[in-house]
Amino acid sequence: MDRLLLVGADLVAISLLTFAVYFPRHHRRDLVAAFLGVNVGVLAVAMVLGSTSVGIGMGMGLFGVLSIIRLRSYEIAQHEIAYYFSALALGLLTGLSESLDLLHTGLMVLVVATLYAGDHPRLFPRHRQRELRLDSAYTDEEALRAHLEVLLGGRVLNLSVKGIDLVNDTTLVEVRYVVPNASRAAVTKPREGNPRTDDSPHGRGVRA
């Protein structure tokens, strides 16, 4: 009976994390299956390991191995890594527990609540981050900053030049900035003309 309660609590927690927190905010369907599959898979394996003499050490080893395989096989964003590890943690918390006590329930609530608050859209809503390829080679950081503030319509907080191509006259830059209000578009359209993006062998434009 305790095992069934643990399974039920895990399914409730991962469902809240996936369907009530992650998907309404990010709308990425493929990771819904990934979070659910990883959570239930880890839960099942951890329960089997917990019922043998292998112990918690093997369970933590499984946590690390699954994480490495997933992160090396496909690139995901930093906030999605947080959801991924939370799904793993929920599976381990319930799979390696003997009963659904107050401590384990509180930890599961803490995991879900942390992601709910930390990834909430009202947390720093005016802050943005973009990687742009500009159609000019900027060697002057102040000129680059001024151009980005006009282009993005916000105040640049930090910029990092990833590459300058003097032959093709382009600059690849990662920029963090804040917009005047949350409803304003993060990236504006090119100011004039109809430039082609860098997907064209000869066209030049701005691509986020």
PDB file of C-alpha atoms in Angstrom:
ATOM      1  CA  MET A   1       0.000   0.000   0.000  1.00  0.00           C
ATOM      2  CA  ASP A   2       2.841   2.377   0.812  1.00  0.00           C
ATOM      3  CA  ARG A   3       4.370   1.702  -2.597  1.00  0.00           C
ATOM      4  CA  LEU A   4       1.125   2.565  -4.346  1.00  0.00           C
ATOM      5  CA  LEU A   5       0.904   5.815  -2.412  1.00  0.00           C
ATOM      6  CA  LEU A   6       4.454   6.658  -3.455  1.00  0.00           C
ATOM      7  CA  VAL A   7       3.680   5.960  -7.104  1.00  0.00           C
ATOM      8  CA  GLY A   8       0.523   8.055  -6.912  1.00  0.00           C
ATOM      9  CA  ALA A   9       2.342  10.944  -5.243  1.00  0.00           C
ATOM     10  CA  ASP A  10       5.069  10.841  -7.885  1.00  0.00           C
ATOM     11  CA  LEU A  11       2.541  10.858 -10.726  1.00  0.00           C
ATOM     12  CA  VAL A  12       0.730  13.821  -9.180  1.00  0.00           C
ATOM     13  CA  ALA A  13       3.994  15.730  -8.698  1.00  0.00           C
ATOM     14  CA  ILE A  14       5.369  15.099 -12.205  1.00  0.00           C
ATOM     15  CA  SER A  15       1.965  15.894 -13.742  1.00  0.00           C
ATOM     16  CA  LEU A  16       1.840  19.227 -11.943  1.00  0.00           C
ATOM     17  CA  LEU A  17       5.424  20.005 -12.944  1.00  0.00           C
ATOM     18  CA  THR A  18       4.871  19.070 -16.583  1.00  0.00           C
ATOM     19  CA  PHE A  19       1.272  20.002 -17.389  1.00  0.00           C
ATOM     20  CA  ALA A  20       0.632  22.846 -14.947  1.00  0.00           C
ATOM     21  CA  VAL A  21       4.039  24.542 -14.864  1.00  0.00           C
ATOM     22  CA  TYR A  22       6.251  23.659 -17.847  1.00  0.00           C
ATOM     23  CA  PHE A  23       3.970  23.180 -20.852  1.00  0.00           C
ATOM     24  CA  PRO A  24       1.686  26.230 -20.343  1.00  0.00           C
ATOM     25  CA  ARG A  25       4.807  28.398 -20.264  1.00  0.00           C
ATOM     26  CA  HIS A  26       7.040  26.866 -22.943  1.00  0.00           C
ATOM     27  CA  HIS A  27       4.746  24.751 -25.174  1.00  0.00           C
ATOM     28  CA  ARG A  28       7.363  22.197 -26.135  1.00  0.00           C
ATOM     29  CA  ARG A  29       5.584  18.904 -26.666  1.00  0.00           C
ATOM     30  CA  ASP A  30       8.628  16.669 -27.138  1.00  0.00           C
ATOM     31  CA  LEU A  31       9.939  17.457 -23.654  1.00  0.00           C
ATOM     32  CA  VAL A  32       6.593  16.554 -22.092  1.00  0.00           C
ATOM     33  CA  ALA A  33       7.192  12.945 -23.123  1.00  0.00           C
ATOM     34  CA  ALA A  34      10.827  13.199 -21.999  1.00  0.00           C
ATOM     35  CA  PHE A  35       9.977  14.475 -18.511  1.00  0.00           C
ATOM     36  CA  LEU A  36       7.229  11.903 -17.982  1.00  0.00           C
ATOM     37  CA  GLY A  37       9.258   9.008 -19.375  1.00  0.00           C
ATOM     38  CA  VAL A  38      12.379   9.821 -17.405  1.00  0.00           C
ATOM     39  CA  ASN A  39      10.447  10.333 -14.181  1.00  0.00           C
ATOM     40  CA  VAL A  40       8.467   7.095 -14.385  1.00  0.00           C
ATOM     41  CA  GLY A  41      11.488   5.145 -15.620  1.00  0.00           C
ATOM     42  CA  VAL A  42      13.665   6.364 -12.762  1.00  0.00           C
ATOM     43  CA  LEU A  43      10.834   5.677 -10.316  1.00  0.00           C
ATOM     44  CA  ALA A  44      10.520   2.078 -11.486  1.00  0.00           C
ATOM     45  CA  VAL A  45      14.252   1.369 -11.482  1.00  0.00           C
ATOM     46  CA  ALA A  46      14.779   3.098  -8.139  1.00  0.00           C
ATOM     47  CA  MET A  47      12.022   1.029  -6.550  1.00  0.00           C
ATOM     48  CA  VAL A  48      13.661  -2.155  -7.760  1.00  0.00           C
ATOM     49  CA  LEU A  49      17.073  -1.012  -6.546  1.00  0.00           C
ATOM     50  CA  GLY A  50      15.594   0.012  -3.227  1.00  0.00           C
ATOM     51  CA  SER A  51      14.171  -3.464  -2.691  1.00  0.00           C
ATOM     52  CA  THR A  52      17.564  -5.129  -3.198  1.00  0.00           C
ATOM     53  CA  SER A  53      20.934  -4.904  -1.511  1.00  0.00           C
ATOM     54  CA  VAL A  54      22.285  -2.501  -4.145  1.00  0.00           C
ATOM     55  CA  GLY A  55      21.312   0.518  -2.080  1.00  0.00           C
ATOM     56  CA  ILE A  56      21.083   4.260  -2.540  1.00  0.00           C
ATOM     57  CA  GLY A  57      24.589   4.575  -4.000  1.00  0.00           C
ATOM     58  CA  MET A  58      23.542   2.769  -7.163  1.00  0.00           C
ATOM     59  CA  GLY A  59      20.458   4.952  -7.363  1.00  0.00           C
ATOM     60  CA  MET A  60      22.554   8.106  -7.318  1.00  0.00           C
ATOM     61  CA  GLY A  61      24.833   6.562  -9.921  1.00  0.00           C
ATOM     62  CA  LEU A  62      21.791   5.978 -12.103  1.00  0.00           C
ATOM     63  CA  PHE A  63      20.832   9.637 -11.631  1.00  0.00           C
ATOM     64  CA  GLY A  64      24.228  10.737 -12.955  1.00  0.00           C
ATOM     65  CA  VAL A  65      24.369   8.291 -15.869  1.00  0.00           C
ATOM     66  CA  LEU A  66      20.904   9.183 -17.152  1.00  0.00           C
ATOM     67  CA  SER A  67      21.676  12.883 -16.880  1.00  0.00           C
ATOM     68  CA  ILE A  68      24.925  12.598 -18.841  1.00  0.00           C
ATOM     69  CA  ILE A  69      23.323  10.550 -21.611  1.00  0.00           C
ATOM     70  CA  ARG A  70      20.432  12.959 -21.991  1.00  0.00           C
ATOM     71  CA  LEU A  71      22.479  16.129 -21.978  1.00  0.00           C
ATOM     72  CA  ARG A  72      25.125  14.809 -24.352  1.00  0.00           C
ATOM     73  CA  SER A  73      22.655  13.440 -26.882  1.00  0.00           C
ATOM     74  CA  TYR A  74      20.563  16.582 -27.368  1.00  0.00           C
ATOM     75  CA  GLU A  75      21.044  20.212 -26.492  1.00  0.00           C
ATOM     76  CA  ILE A  76      18.358  21.797 -24.330  1.00  0.00           C
ATOM     77  CA  ALA A  77      18.036  25.210 -22.728  1.00  0.00           C
ATOM     78  CA  GLN A  78      19.135  25.934 -19.183  1.00  0.00           C
ATOM     79  CA  HIS A  79      15.603  26.197 -17.796  1.00  0.00           C
ATOM     80  CA  GLU A  80      14.735  22.888 -19.450  1.00  0.00           C
ATOM     81  CA  ILE A  81      17.738  21.283 -17.759  1.00  0.00           C
ATOM     82  CA  ALA A  82      16.229  22.398 -14.449  1.00  0.00           C
ATOM     83  CA  TYR A  83      12.927  20.707 -15.301  1.00  0.00           C
ATOM     84  CA  TYR A  84      14.777  17.605 -16.434  1.00  0.00           C
ATOM     85  CA  PHE A  85      16.730  17.263 -13.193  1.00  0.00           C
ATOM     86  CA  SER A  86      13.568  17.937 -11.203  1.00  0.00           C
ATOM     87  CA  ALA A  87      11.796  15.089 -12.994  1.00  0.00           C
ATOM     88  CA  LEU A  88      14.740  12.839 -12.113  1.00  0.00           C
ATOM     89  CA  ALA A  89      14.746  14.020  -8.523  1.00  0.00           C
ATOM     90  CA  LEU A  90      11.030  13.348  -8.087  1.00  0.00           C
ATOM     91  CA  GLY A  91      11.461   9.819  -9.408  1.00  0.00           C
ATOM     92  CA  LEU A  92      14.351   9.141  -7.041  1.00  0.00           C
ATOM     93  CA  LEU A  93      12.607  10.686  -4.043  1.00  0.00           C
ATOM     94  CA  THR A  94       9.639   8.367  -4.370  1.00  0.00           C
ATOM     95  CA  GLY A  95      11.482   5.355  -5.769  1.00  0.00           C
ATOM     96  CA  LEU A  96      14.020   5.153  -2.946  1.00  0.00           C
ATOM     97  CA  SER A  97      11.520   5.903  -0.171  1.00  0.00           C
ATOM     98  CA  GLU A  98       9.938   3.247   2.002  1.00  0.00           C
ATOM     99  CA  SER A  99       6.793   5.224   2.758  1.00  0.00           C
ATOM    100  CA  LEU A 100       5.175   8.546   1.954  1.00  0.00           C
ATOM    101  CA  ASP A 101       6.106  10.477   5.080  1.00  0.00           C
ATOM    102  CA  LEU A 102       6.015  14.211   5.749  1.00  0.00           C
ATOM    103  CA  LEU A 103       9.678  14.739   4.809  1.00  0.00           C
ATOM    104  CA  HIS A 104       9.434  13.183   1.350  1.00  0.00           C
ATOM    105  CA  THR A 105       6.120  14.881   0.641  1.00  0.00           C
ATOM    106  CA  GLY A 106       7.584  18.234   1.633  1.00  0.00           C
ATOM    107  CA  LEU A 107      10.620  17.702  -0.575  1.00  0.00           C
ATOM    108  CA  MET A 108       8.453  16.854  -3.567  1.00  0.00           C
ATOM    109  CA  VAL A 109       6.348  19.958  -2.992  1.00  0.00           C
ATOM    110  CA  LEU A 110       9.548  21.964  -2.660  1.00  0.00           C
ATOM    111  CA  VAL A 111      10.864  20.729  -6.027  1.00  0.00           C
ATOM    112  CA  VAL A 112       7.655  21.641  -7.865  1.00  0.00           C
ATOM    113  CA  ALA A 113       7.232  24.956  -6.031  1.00  0.00           C
ATOM    114  CA  THR A 114      10.833  25.954  -6.770  1.00  0.00           C
ATOM    115  CA  LEU A 115      10.369  25.475 -10.509  1.00  0.00           C
ATOM    116  CA  TYR A 116       7.008  27.224 -10.374  1.00  0.00           C
ATOM    117  CA  ALA A 117       8.546  30.296  -8.738  1.00  0.00           C
ATOM    118  CA  GLY A 118      11.949  30.272 -10.418  1.00  0.00           C
ATOM    119  CA  ASP A 119      10.511  29.988 -13.940  1.00  0.00           C
ATOM    120  CA  HIS A 120       7.519  32.240 -13.363  1.00  0.00           C
ATOM    121  CA  PRO A 121       6.948  34.753 -16.197  1.00  0.00           C
ATOM    122  CA  ARG A 122       6.493  37.554 -13.663  1.00  0.00           C
ATOM    123  CA  LEU A 123      10.043  37.055 -12.390  1.00  0.00           C
ATOM    124  CA  PHE A 124      12.166  39.699 -14.190  1.00  0.00           C
ATOM    125  CA  PRO A 125       9.566  40.012 -16.994  1.00  0.00           C
ATOM    126  CA  ARG A 126      11.382  42.849 -18.758  1.00  0.00           C
ATOM    127  CA  HIS A 127      14.716  41.075 -19.054  1.00  0.00           C
ATOM    128  CA  ARG A 128      15.631  39.452 -22.356  1.00  0.00           C
ATOM    129  CA  GLN A 129      18.534  37.484 -23.827  1.00  0.00           C
ATOM    130  CA  ARG A 130      19.256  37.089 -27.533  1.00  0.00           C
ATOM    131  CA  GLU A 131      22.014  35.944 -29.837  1.00  0.00           C
ATOM    132  CA  LEU A 132      22.122  38.110 -32.950  1.00  0.00           C
ATOM    133  CA  ARG A 133      24.091  38.114 -36.186  1.00  0.00           C
ATOM    134  CA  LEU A 134      24.436  41.712 -37.334  1.00  0.00           C
ATOM    135  CA  ASP A 135      25.096  42.822 -40.890  1.00  0.00           C
ATOM    136  CA  SER A 136      28.120  44.924 -39.902  1.00  0.00           C
ATOM    137  CA  ALA A 137      31.466  44.112 -38.295  1.00  0.00           C
ATOM    138  CA  TYR A 138      31.653  46.067 -35.029  1.00  0.00           C
ATOM    139  CA  THR A 139      35.077  46.407 -33.440  1.00  0.00           C
ATOM    140  CA  ASP A 140      33.993  49.268 -31.165  1.00  0.00           C
ATOM    141  CA  GLU A 141      31.991  47.929 -28.218  1.00  0.00           C
ATOM    142  CA  GLU A 142      30.359  51.273 -27.441  1.00  0.00           C
ATOM    143  CA  ALA A 143      29.148  51.638 -31.020  1.00  0.00           C
ATOM    144  CA  LEU A 144      27.878  48.085 -30.899  1.00  0.00           C
ATOM    145  CA  ARG A 145      26.049  48.742 -27.648  1.00  0.00           C
ATOM    146  CA  ALA A 146      24.405  51.882 -29.045  1.00  0.00           C
ATOM    147  CA  HIS A 147      23.330  50.033 -32.189  1.00  0.00           C
ATOM    148  CA  LEU A 148      21.846  47.163 -30.166  1.00  0.00           C
ATOM    149  CA  GLU A 149      19.878  49.510 -27.924  1.00  0.00           C
ATOM    150  CA  VAL A 150      18.304  51.141 -30.981  1.00  0.00           C
ATOM    151  CA  LEU A 151      17.687  47.793 -32.665  1.00  0.00           C
ATOM    152  CA  LEU A 152      16.205  46.046 -29.622  1.00  0.00           C
ATOM    153  CA  GLY A 153      14.421  49.043 -28.172  1.00  0.00           C
ATOM    154  CA  GLY A 154      15.830  48.501 -24.693  1.00  0.00           C
ATOM    155  CA  ARG A 155      18.785  49.130 -22.383  1.00  0.00           C
ATOM    156  CA  VAL A 156      21.699  46.727 -22.900  1.00  0.00           C
ATOM    157  CA  LEU A 157      22.911  45.262 -19.613  1.00  0.00           C
ATOM    158  CA  ASN A 158      25.596  42.953 -20.939  1.00  0.00           C
ATOM    159  CA  LEU A 159      26.951  41.928 -24.310  1.00  0.00           C
ATOM    160  CA  SER A 160      29.422  39.294 -25.398  1.00  0.00           C
ATOM    161  CA  VAL A 161      30.879  39.283 -28.896  1.00  0.00           C
ATOM    162  CA  LYS A 162      31.075  35.687 -30.112  1.00  0.00           C
ATOM    163  CA  GLY A 163      32.709  36.443 -33.420  1.00  0.00           C
ATOM    164  CA  ILE A 164      33.575  39.194 -35.892  1.00  0.00           C
ATOM    165  CA  ASP A 165      33.811  38.362 -39.598  1.00  0.00           C
ATOM    166  CA  LEU A 166      35.644  41.187 -41.356  1.00  0.00           C
ATOM    167  CA  VAL A 167      35.422  39.428 -44.718  1.00  0.00           C
ATOM    168  CA  ASN A 168      31.636  39.023 -44.752  1.00  0.00           C
ATOM    169  CA  ASP A 169      31.126  42.120 -42.558  1.00  0.00           C
ATOM    170  CA  THR A 170      29.116  40.444 -39.792  1.00  0.00           C
ATOM    171  CA  THR A 171      29.157  40.339 -35.991  1.00  0.00           C
ATOM    172  CA  LEU A 172      27.796  37.521 -33.829  1.00  0.00           C
ATOM    173  CA  VAL A 173      26.860  38.820 -30.388  1.00  0.00           C
ATOM    174  CA  GLU A 174      25.007  37.558 -27.336  1.00  0.00           C
ATOM    175  CA  VAL A 175      23.177  40.366 -25.580  1.00  0.00           C
ATOM    176  CA  ARG A 176      21.223  40.678 -22.337  1.00  0.00           C
ATOM    177  CA  TYR A 177      18.951  43.686 -22.116  1.00  0.00           C
ATOM    178  CA  VAL A 178      15.841  45.092 -20.444  1.00  0.00           C
ATOM    179  CA  VAL A 179      12.865  46.494 -22.336  1.00  0.00           C
ATOM    180  CA  PRO A 180      10.798  49.476 -21.136  1.00  0.00           C
ATOM    181  CA  ASN A 181       7.767  47.270 -20.482  1.00  0.00           C
ATOM    182  CA  ALA A 182       6.953  43.574 -20.645  1.00  0.00           C
ATOM    183  CA  SER A 183       4.519  43.900 -23.559  1.00  0.00           C
ATOM    184  CA  ARG A 184       7.054  45.371 -25.935  1.00  0.00           C
ATOM    185  CA  ALA A 185       8.493  43.039 -28.553  1.00  0.00           C
ATOM    186  CA  ALA A 186      11.946  41.743 -27.731  1.00  0.00           C
ATOM    187  CA  VAL A 187      13.377  42.169 -31.220  1.00  0.00           C
ATOM    188  CA  THR A 188      12.230  44.772 -33.738  1.00  0.00           C
ATOM    189  CA  LYS A 189      12.144  44.393 -37.488  1.00  0.00           C
ATOM    190  CA  PRO A 190      15.003  45.796 -39.622  1.00  0.00           C
ATOM    191  CA  ARG A 191      14.593  49.535 -39.881  1.00  0.00           C
ATOM    192  CA  GLU A 192      14.742  49.893 -43.634  1.00  0.00           C
ATOM    193  CA  GLY A 193      14.893  47.966 -46.844  1.00  0.00           C
ATOM    194  CA  ASN A 194      14.178  44.269 -47.195  1.00  0.00           C
ATOM    195  CA  PRO A 195      17.454  42.538 -46.336  1.00  0.00           C
ATOM    196  CA  ARG A 196      17.787  38.780 -46.602  1.00  0.00           C
ATOM    197  CA  THR A 197      18.885  36.710 -43.664  1.00  0.00           C
ATOM    198  CA  ASP A 198      22.214  34.950 -43.391  1.00  0.00           C
ATOM    199  CA  ASP A 199      20.598  31.742 -44.664  1.00  0.00           C
ATOM    200  CA  SER A 200      21.147  33.180 -48.118  1.00  0.00           C
ATOM    201  CA  PRO A 201      24.720  32.804 -49.419  1.00  0.00           C
ATOM    202  CA  HIS A 202      24.872  36.462 -50.386  1.00  0.00           C
ATOM    203  CA  GLY A 203      22.161  38.163 -48.363  1.00  0.00           C
ATOM    204  CA  ARG A 204      22.847  39.973 -45.123  1.00  0.00           C
ATOM    205  CA  GLY A 205      20.462  40.812 -42.306  1.00  0.00           C
ATOM    206  CA  VAL A 206      19.810  40.318 -38.641  1.00  0.00           C
ATOM    207  CA  ARG A 207      18.988  36.896 -37.257  1.00  0.00           C
ATOM    208  CA  ALA A 208      18.189  36.049 -33.660  1.00  0.00           C
TER     209      ALA A 208
END
